[in-house]
XYZ file of C-alpha atoms in Angstrom:
501
model
C 187.090 -43.562 -43.122
C 188.775 -40.778 -41.154
C 191.424 -38.408 -42.473
C 194.345 -37.019 -40.503
C 192.356 -33.802 -40.057
C 189.397 -35.843 -38.782
C 191.579 -37.494 -36.150
C 192.760 -34.091 -34.925
C 189.137 -32.928 -34.672
C 188.060 -36.118 -32.893
C 190.878 -35.735 -30.358
C 189.926 -32.088 -29.728
C 186.350 -33.228 -29.139
C 187.557 -35.555 -26.389
C 186.139 -38.640 -28.106
C 187.904 -41.821 -29.171
C 187.668 -43.348 -32.627
C 186.465 -46.562 -30.968
C 183.508 -44.715 -29.445
C 182.630 -43.182 -32.816
C 182.824 -46.624 -34.452
C 180.289 -47.902 -31.881
C 178.012 -44.945 -32.594
C 178.148 -45.646 -36.327
C 177.316 -49.303 -35.613
C 174.183 -48.073 -33.842
C 173.252 -46.056 -36.925
C 173.718 -49.133 -39.111
C 171.986 -51.667 -36.852
C 169.566 -49.428 -34.965
C 168.629 -49.813 -31.316
C 166.550 -52.754 -30.121
C 163.129 -52.137 -28.617
C 162.781 -52.653 -24.900
C 161.088 -55.859 -23.795
C 158.320 -54.525 -21.550
C 156.586 -57.127 -19.371
C 153.674 -55.050 -18.078
C 152.843 -51.545 -16.907
C 153.739 -50.718 -13.321
C 150.609 -49.805 -11.369
C 149.706 -48.971 -7.784
C 150.216 -52.196 -5.832
C 152.332 -53.690 -8.618
C 155.473 -51.574 -8.772
C 154.102 -48.187 -7.665
C 153.937 -47.379 -3.948
C 151.052 -45.248 -2.679
C 151.740 -43.491 0.613
C 148.581 -43.076 2.702
C 147.678 -39.450 3.328
C 147.683 -39.935 7.089
C 151.332 -41.027 6.859
C 152.564 -37.904 5.067
C 153.310 -35.953 8.234
C 155.275 -38.893 9.634
C 157.379 -39.124 6.479
C 158.116 -35.395 6.326
C 158.951 -35.218 10.025
C 161.365 -38.127 9.703
C 163.104 -36.452 6.778
C 163.418 -33.164 8.659
C 164.993 -35.010 11.594
C 167.761 -36.628 9.522
C 168.309 -34.161 6.650
C 171.217 -32.570 8.476
C 173.045 -35.919 8.520
C 173.300 -35.954 4.720
C 174.977 -33.921 2.026
C 172.028 -32.767 -0.110
C 171.977 -31.341 -3.619
C 169.292 -30.200 -6.044
C 170.202 -30.933 -9.695
C 168.311 -28.935 -12.322
C 168.761 -29.479 -16.096
C 168.386 -25.907 -17.354
C 170.020 -25.706 -20.779
C 166.864 -26.033 -22.845
C 165.988 -23.041 -25.019
C 162.506 -21.533 -24.839
C 162.114 -21.509 -28.642
C 159.455 -24.244 -28.710
C 157.577 -22.467 -25.926
C 156.871 -19.635 -28.384
C 156.237 -21.752 -31.495
C 152.765 -20.336 -32.166
C 153.969 -16.763 -31.595
C 156.836 -17.193 -34.074
C 154.281 -18.477 -36.585
C 152.122 -15.407 -35.874
C 155.050 -13.160 -36.786
C 154.881 -14.812 -40.203
C 151.139 -14.154 -40.415
C 149.942 -17.612 -39.298
C 147.743 -16.927 -36.284
C 145.545 -19.330 -34.315
C 143.386 -19.427 -31.167
C 146.411 -19.718 -28.876
C 147.774 -16.456 -30.277
C 144.423 -14.762 -29.674
C 144.440 -16.061 -26.093
C 147.956 -14.728 -25.609
C 146.997 -11.194 -26.638
C 143.689 -11.224 -24.773
C 145.508 -11.853 -21.497
C 148.925 -10.365 -22.238
C 148.831 -8.136 -19.153
C 148.667 -11.220 -16.912
C 152.145 -12.420 -17.901
C 154.945 -11.752 -15.417
C 157.091 -10.360 -18.233
C 154.471 -7.812 -19.369
C 156.015 -4.864 -17.536
C 159.455 -5.634 -18.985
C 157.955 -5.891 -22.463
C 156.081 -2.618 -22.028
C 159.259 -0.875 -20.825
C 161.345 -2.266 -23.716
C 158.867 -0.870 -26.198
C 158.581 2.455 -24.354
C 162.368 2.813 -24.584
C 161.882 2.913 -28.362
C 158.948 5.335 -27.954
C 156.342 2.680 -28.708
C 153.106 2.240 -26.743
C 152.335 -1.453 -26.213
C 148.614 -0.703 -26.062
C 148.649 0.925 -29.487
C 151.220 -1.256 -31.293
C 150.224 -4.005 -33.720
C 150.715 -7.665 -32.863
C 153.757 -8.173 -35.052
C 155.617 -5.299 -33.391
C 154.798 -6.591 -29.908
C 155.990 -10.089 -30.823
C 159.175 -8.678 -32.326
C 159.959 -6.957 -29.016
C 159.118 -10.092 -27.042
C 160.916 -12.704 -29.136
C 163.904 -10.999 -30.790
C 166.937 -9.078 -29.620
C 165.143 -5.898 -30.607
C 163.521 -6.254 -27.179
C 163.501 -9.034 -24.538
C 164.860 -11.738 -26.899
C 162.733 -14.362 -25.131
C 162.681 -16.543 -28.234
C 166.425 -17.147 -27.886
C 166.817 -17.373 -24.116
C 166.617 -20.533 -22.004
C 163.428 -21.030 -19.984
C 165.325 -20.584 -16.738
C 165.886 -16.867 -17.406
C 162.305 -15.921 -18.357
C 159.945 -14.154 -15.945
C 157.412 -16.836 -14.968
C 155.511 -15.697 -11.860
C 154.317 -12.405 -10.432
C 154.665 -11.403 -6.771
C 154.030 -8.129 -4.920
C 157.797 -7.580 -4.627
C 158.468 -8.357 -8.293
C 158.457 -11.242 -10.796
C 160.546 -14.413 -10.498
C 162.333 -16.571 -13.019
C 162.337 -20.386 -12.744
C 165.912 -20.148 -11.429
C 164.683 -18.052 -8.507
C 161.731 -20.388 -7.892
C 164.183 -23.287 -7.651
C 166.140 -21.305 -5.051
C 162.986 -20.890 -2.970
C 161.872 -24.488 -3.441
C 165.346 -25.847 -2.761
C 165.450 -24.069 0.595
C 162.392 -26.073 1.636
C 163.893 -29.551 1.196
C 167.487 -29.504 -0.152
C 168.487 -27.821 3.086
C 171.120 -29.442 5.299
C 171.728 -27.383 8.436
C 170.989 -24.154 6.608
C 173.125 -24.908 3.545
C 171.216 -25.230 0.265
C 173.231 -26.632 -2.638
C 171.777 -26.299 -6.149
C 173.414 -27.251 -9.420
C 172.170 -26.035 -12.810
C 173.316 -27.537 -16.101
C 173.356 -24.699 -18.633
C 174.317 -24.034 -22.235
C 177.680 -22.308 -22.850
C 176.140 -19.277 -24.553
C 173.944 -18.481 -21.527
C 176.254 -19.575 -18.699
C 177.308 -16.015 -17.881
C 173.719 -14.770 -17.679
C 172.771 -17.512 -15.232
C 175.727 -16.647 -13.005
C 174.886 -12.945 -13.186
C 171.304 -13.622 -12.093
C 172.479 -15.665 -9.103
C 175.012 -13.023 -8.051
C 172.320 -10.350 -8.180
C 169.487 -12.229 -6.488
C 171.109 -14.705 -4.085
C 171.724 -12.252 -1.182
C 168.037 -11.268 -1.055
C 166.852 -14.887 -0.987
C 169.422 -15.813 1.656
C 168.265 -12.934 3.873
C 164.589 -13.749 3.344
C 164.815 -17.522 3.847
C 167.608 -17.594 6.421
C 169.813 -19.995 4.430
C 173.161 -19.968 2.653
C 173.193 -21.010 -1.011
C 175.958 -22.875 -2.778
C 174.948 -22.558 -6.437
C 177.086 -24.200 -9.100
C 176.858 -24.641 -12.858
C 178.117 -27.033 -15.490
C 177.782 -27.418 -19.230
C 177.136 -30.530 -21.275
C 180.551 -31.992 -22.072
C 181.808 -31.922 -25.664
C 183.015 -35.483 -25.170
C 179.365 -36.620 -24.867
C 178.435 -35.260 -28.319
C 177.693 -37.911 -30.931
C 178.727 -38.007 -34.569
C 176.132 -37.409 -37.285
C 175.911 -39.502 -40.446
C 174.288 -39.143 -43.845
C 171.480 -41.422 -44.954
C 174.083 -43.997 -46.090
C 175.529 -44.061 -42.549
C 178.720 -42.350 -43.624
C 180.066 -39.519 -41.403
C 178.231 -36.298 -42.260
C 180.541 -33.516 -43.352
C 180.070 -29.781 -43.060
C 180.747 -27.437 -45.974
C 184.404 -27.232 -44.885
C 184.621 -31.066 -44.820
C 184.831 -31.206 -41.015
C 182.841 -33.842 -39.131
C 179.527 -32.839 -37.571
C 179.089 -33.598 -33.871
C 175.806 -32.835 -32.127
C 174.749 -32.669 -28.445
C 173.369 -36.086 -27.524
C 170.272 -35.144 -25.516
C 169.680 -35.039 -21.775
C 171.237 -38.486 -21.387
C 174.625 -36.783 -21.720
C 173.960 -35.155 -18.334
C 174.718 -38.443 -16.556
C 178.337 -37.268 -16.845
C 177.465 -33.984 -15.105
C 175.532 -35.842 -12.414
C 178.521 -38.140 -12.000
C 180.650 -35.123 -11.068
C 178.315 -34.187 -8.204
C 179.575 -34.975 -4.701
C 176.467 -35.422 -2.550
C 174.748 -38.213 -0.639
C 171.229 -37.441 -1.856
C 170.381 -35.568 -5.055
C 166.957 -34.218 -6.014
C 166.405 -33.963 -9.791
C 163.753 -31.729 -11.299
C 163.344 -29.932 -14.635
C 163.802 -26.167 -14.820
C 160.253 -25.358 -15.999
C 158.358 -27.445 -13.419
C 157.951 -24.790 -10.730
C 154.924 -23.190 -9.092
C 154.273 -20.018 -7.079
C 154.585 -19.930 -3.302
C 150.890 -20.441 -2.535
C 150.721 -23.993 -3.947
C 154.276 -25.159 -3.309
C 153.568 -27.021 -0.053
C 152.349 -30.214 -1.736
C 155.481 -30.370 -3.899
C 157.716 -29.925 -0.851
C 155.822 -32.571 1.106
C 156.216 -35.199 -1.582
C 159.877 -34.372 -2.209
C 160.457 -35.186 1.456
C 158.360 -38.345 1.135
C 160.466 -39.543 -1.807
C 163.656 -38.790 0.111
C 162.417 -40.665 3.178
C 161.540 -43.704 1.068
C 165.058 -43.574 -0.377
C 166.747 -43.245 3.024
C 164.734 -46.168 4.449
C 165.555 -48.391 1.465
C 169.206 -47.377 1.525
C 169.578 -48.213 5.216
C 168.077 -51.657 4.629
C 170.224 -52.134 1.553
C 173.431 -51.253 3.397
C 172.519 -53.541 6.308
C 171.902 -56.490 3.989
C 175.170 -55.908 2.162
C 176.986 -56.192 5.478
C 175.088 -59.368 6.370
C 176.040 -60.954 3.050
C 179.668 -60.483 4.056
C 179.097 -62.434 7.298
C 179.800 -66.189 7.392
C 177.302 -68.571 9.045
C 178.017 -70.519 12.230
C 180.401 -72.851 10.400
C 182.431 -69.835 9.390
C 182.351 -70.704 5.714
C 179.139 -69.526 4.057
C 176.501 -66.831 4.307
C 173.562 -68.124 6.350
C 170.383 -69.185 4.571
C 168.469 -66.709 6.721
C 170.473 -63.768 5.398
C 170.014 -65.010 1.842
C 166.261 -65.286 2.331
C 166.116 -61.760 3.751
C 168.112 -60.360 0.821
C 165.877 -62.274 -1.575
C 162.696 -60.816 -0.080
C 164.068 -57.264 0.063
C 165.271 -57.315 -3.536
C 161.951 -58.549 -4.874
C 159.447 -56.880 -2.535
C 161.155 -53.532 -1.806
C 163.493 -52.971 -4.769
C 161.135 -54.546 -7.312
C 163.763 -56.690 -8.995
C 162.710 -60.241 -9.878
C 165.179 -63.011 -10.536
C 166.114 -64.606 -13.879
C 164.043 -67.652 -14.803
C 166.914 -70.058 -14.054
C 167.705 -68.530 -10.638
C 166.717 -71.732 -8.792
C 169.503 -73.586 -10.568
C 172.150 -71.207 -9.172
C 174.546 -72.543 -6.577
C 174.552 -70.836 -3.205
C 177.768 -69.059 -4.163
C 176.179 -67.800 -7.382
C 173.119 -66.570 -5.493
C 175.267 -64.645 -3.027
C 177.183 -63.049 -5.908
C 173.880 -62.167 -7.624
C 172.467 -60.503 -4.502
C 175.672 -58.582 -3.864
C 175.717 -57.286 -7.422
C 172.083 -56.218 -7.367
C 172.312 -54.499 -3.980
C 175.547 -52.658 -4.733
C 174.099 -50.125 -7.198
C 172.953 -46.502 -7.145
C 169.372 -46.095 -5.981
C 166.611 -43.760 -7.122
C 163.068 -43.089 -5.984
C 160.895 -41.671 -8.763
C 157.632 -39.808 -8.384
C 154.892 -40.975 -10.752
C 151.771 -38.940 -11.470
C 148.453 -40.259 -12.819
C 148.443 -40.329 -16.603
C 146.364 -37.526 -18.109
C 147.723 -37.778 -21.633
C 150.935 -35.786 -21.168
C 153.921 -36.926 -23.273
C 156.837 -38.522 -21.480
C 158.203 -41.775 -20.179
C 156.059 -44.141 -18.172
C 156.634 -46.739 -15.436
C 156.929 -50.335 -16.620
C 158.297 -53.708 -15.631
C 160.941 -54.662 -18.199
C 163.346 -57.490 -18.965
C 167.038 -56.810 -18.320
C 170.048 -58.226 -20.163
C 170.790 -60.679 -17.319
C 167.269 -62.140 -17.438
C 166.009 -60.331 -14.354
C 163.001 -58.017 -14.500
C 162.830 -54.638 -12.806
C 161.165 -51.244 -12.895
C 162.125 -48.951 -15.755
C 161.043 -45.551 -17.014
C 160.333 -46.200 -20.679
C 159.783 -43.689 -23.495
C 157.228 -44.415 -26.208
C 160.018 -44.621 -28.810
C 161.431 -47.634 -26.940
C 158.243 -49.622 -27.601
C 157.674 -51.660 -30.734
C 154.254 -50.200 -31.543
C 153.879 -52.626 -34.460
C 153.844 -55.460 -31.935
C 150.239 -55.761 -30.718
C 151.246 -57.197 -27.334
C 153.797 -54.457 -26.657
C 151.391 -51.718 -27.746
C 148.733 -53.171 -25.434
C 151.192 -52.983 -22.544
C 152.030 -49.384 -23.422
C 148.342 -48.472 -23.551
C 147.663 -49.871 -20.061
C 150.035 -47.436 -18.331
C 148.212 -45.599 -15.546
C 151.033 -43.163 -14.645
C 153.881 -41.253 -16.252
C 157.222 -39.808 -15.202
C 157.252 -36.056 -14.492
C 161.051 -36.007 -13.968
C 160.746 -36.096 -10.191
C 163.648 -38.119 -8.815
C 165.580 -38.469 -5.582
C 168.876 -40.313 -6.011
C 171.418 -41.982 -3.746
C 174.810 -41.763 -5.463
C 177.117 -43.349 -2.879
C 177.709 -46.853 -1.565
C 177.763 -47.986 2.070
C 181.429 -46.962 2.333
C 180.483 -43.391 1.334
C 182.198 -43.798 -2.031
C 180.659 -42.360 -5.210
C 179.360 -44.787 -7.796
C 180.655 -44.412 -11.356
C 177.235 -43.621 -12.796
C 178.002 -44.103 -16.524
C 178.817 -47.736 -15.726
C 175.116 -48.331 -14.961
C 173.761 -47.211 -18.348
C 172.081 -49.465 -20.859
C 173.788 -48.280 -24.043
C 171.203 -50.172 -26.136
C 168.522 -47.624 -25.230
C 169.660 -44.694 -27.367
C 167.625 -42.958 -30.055
C 168.189 -42.111 -33.711
C 166.526 -39.015 -35.151
C 166.482 -37.483 -38.611
C 167.626 -33.872 -39.000
C 168.989 -31.640 -41.743
C 171.831 -29.178 -42.120
C 172.683 -26.894 -45.013
C 169.771 -28.418 -46.907
C 171.107 -31.968 -46.559
C 169.433 -34.769 -44.597
C 171.343 -36.411 -41.778
C 170.846 -38.823 -38.915
C 171.659 -37.871 -35.312
C 172.009 -40.047 -32.248
C 170.910 -39.404 -28.684
C 172.453 -41.163 -25.721
C 170.247 -43.185 -23.349
C 167.979 -40.663 -21.611
C 169.001 -39.383 -18.194
C 166.082 -40.923 -16.306
C 165.528 -44.011 -18.455
C 168.429 -45.726 -20.219
C 171.142 -43.812 -18.362
C 169.736 -45.140 -15.068
C 168.566 -48.524 -16.354
C 170.785 -50.535 -13.995
C 169.903 -48.583 -10.838
C 167.840 -49.904 -7.965
C 164.497 -48.238 -8.599
C 161.384 -47.500 -6.547
C 158.286 -45.767 -7.935
C 156.048 -43.692 -5.644
C 152.761 -42.105 -6.652
C 152.713 -38.308 -6.324
C 149.762 -35.941 -6.923
C 149.236 -34.361 -10.333
C 149.510 -30.893 -8.748
C 153.263 -31.508 -8.342
C 153.621 -31.515 -12.139
C 153.161 -28.078 -13.700
C 155.609 -27.738 -16.609
C 155.563 -24.758 -18.947
C 155.631 -26.204 -22.448
C 153.942 -23.267 -24.197
C 153.815 -19.615 -23.192
C 150.079 -19.866 -22.525
C 150.736 -22.478 -19.830
C 151.760 -19.471 -17.736
C 148.101 -18.388 -17.833
C 146.940 -21.532 -16.056
C 145.701 -21.021 -12.488
C 148.731 -22.918 -11.135
C 151.076 -20.254 -12.515
C 149.034 -17.161 -11.708
């Protein structure tokens, strides 16, 4: 199947032939649907923290934050192209109501002054120019080139002292909770072509934010690894070849970032998307609930570590773990970590039960915020069957459901919440050693999509998503968070919403 030249290319990509063979098998056989048991709801898989307890949770986090190495992890490589989809169409003469709304309120955008200046530099008056000219200066390299930049570098919010990009908003937000004794560590995953611009922005702006907020920032960057790219195939599942007969590898979606997360050395990592940021005046709720999620994680982790130690202790006879410790581990796993046993668990010997508990406790842990479902796209919280027969909480994308199965579709339709990519993760074990995160993926939860290149159809493959399949074998806790904590910018006009003004 592969030529000598192919093998050289595969080696340069950092991928093994065996891995490619497995990817092609997935193209041939497809990925199985997830076996969802029921939707997770408040009281059945989703924790609701009473409002009167919020201050207690945040105070407890503030008291212990300095004892941990904290990190904020922000996927920031996504291009803003889709954000301007309707405006690109308008450049081709296909206007709609969203385009009208954009021009009616154009002066309210944080990037308006930059756009006006870019046009003035070419002796054009933005107030007199036609729509197509304005869009050309906004979207192409004739002006701001916003249509080709990543979201993280766009001007999102206006302030009296000047506009801020999402990168800067993450600096401000990070100082409020990813702050350990004055050190704020933030990691952005970026695309290679924009890496330098991200670093330049940080170099220019970091000193001002450090002086204002009284913190020191340690900002780092990484790119999606070439070795996580997946091979593309034609519609006959044969390797797709470019015009020069080379193999076509494509980035494998955000699930590839589990490798970047695996390189992070921190006790507790906050994960949040680049475009989900708000201005200063409504940030307090977001900060409060980030601290709540972290406190829930710390409490669960302390219990988890204690039980792991107890399961190493022999009973009075000196030979076996006591029944009391087993019962405590059993209750904690089911009631606090929401992992229910396989159907034949009662037939296990005591030794097998101890081994089962040890295996389930000794895993990375994540606490995920879940907001009430208002029809936004994205993964939702469900109870699902695992390969070992246990059931646990999973974030499940709609594509993982067999919508032709009436029972599975009914389960999907009963979801009351969805995942806004709001996670707090514990990446180390009780001995302060990092887990090997890729070892906890469910590789059967990838996706196959249809694309085209050079006028030819092809199939591409995405790795298990970062917060669903890539974390499928983690200990997982869901906590309800308010809808106000979720304010993504999917289209440019989202920046006109009250939350972003």
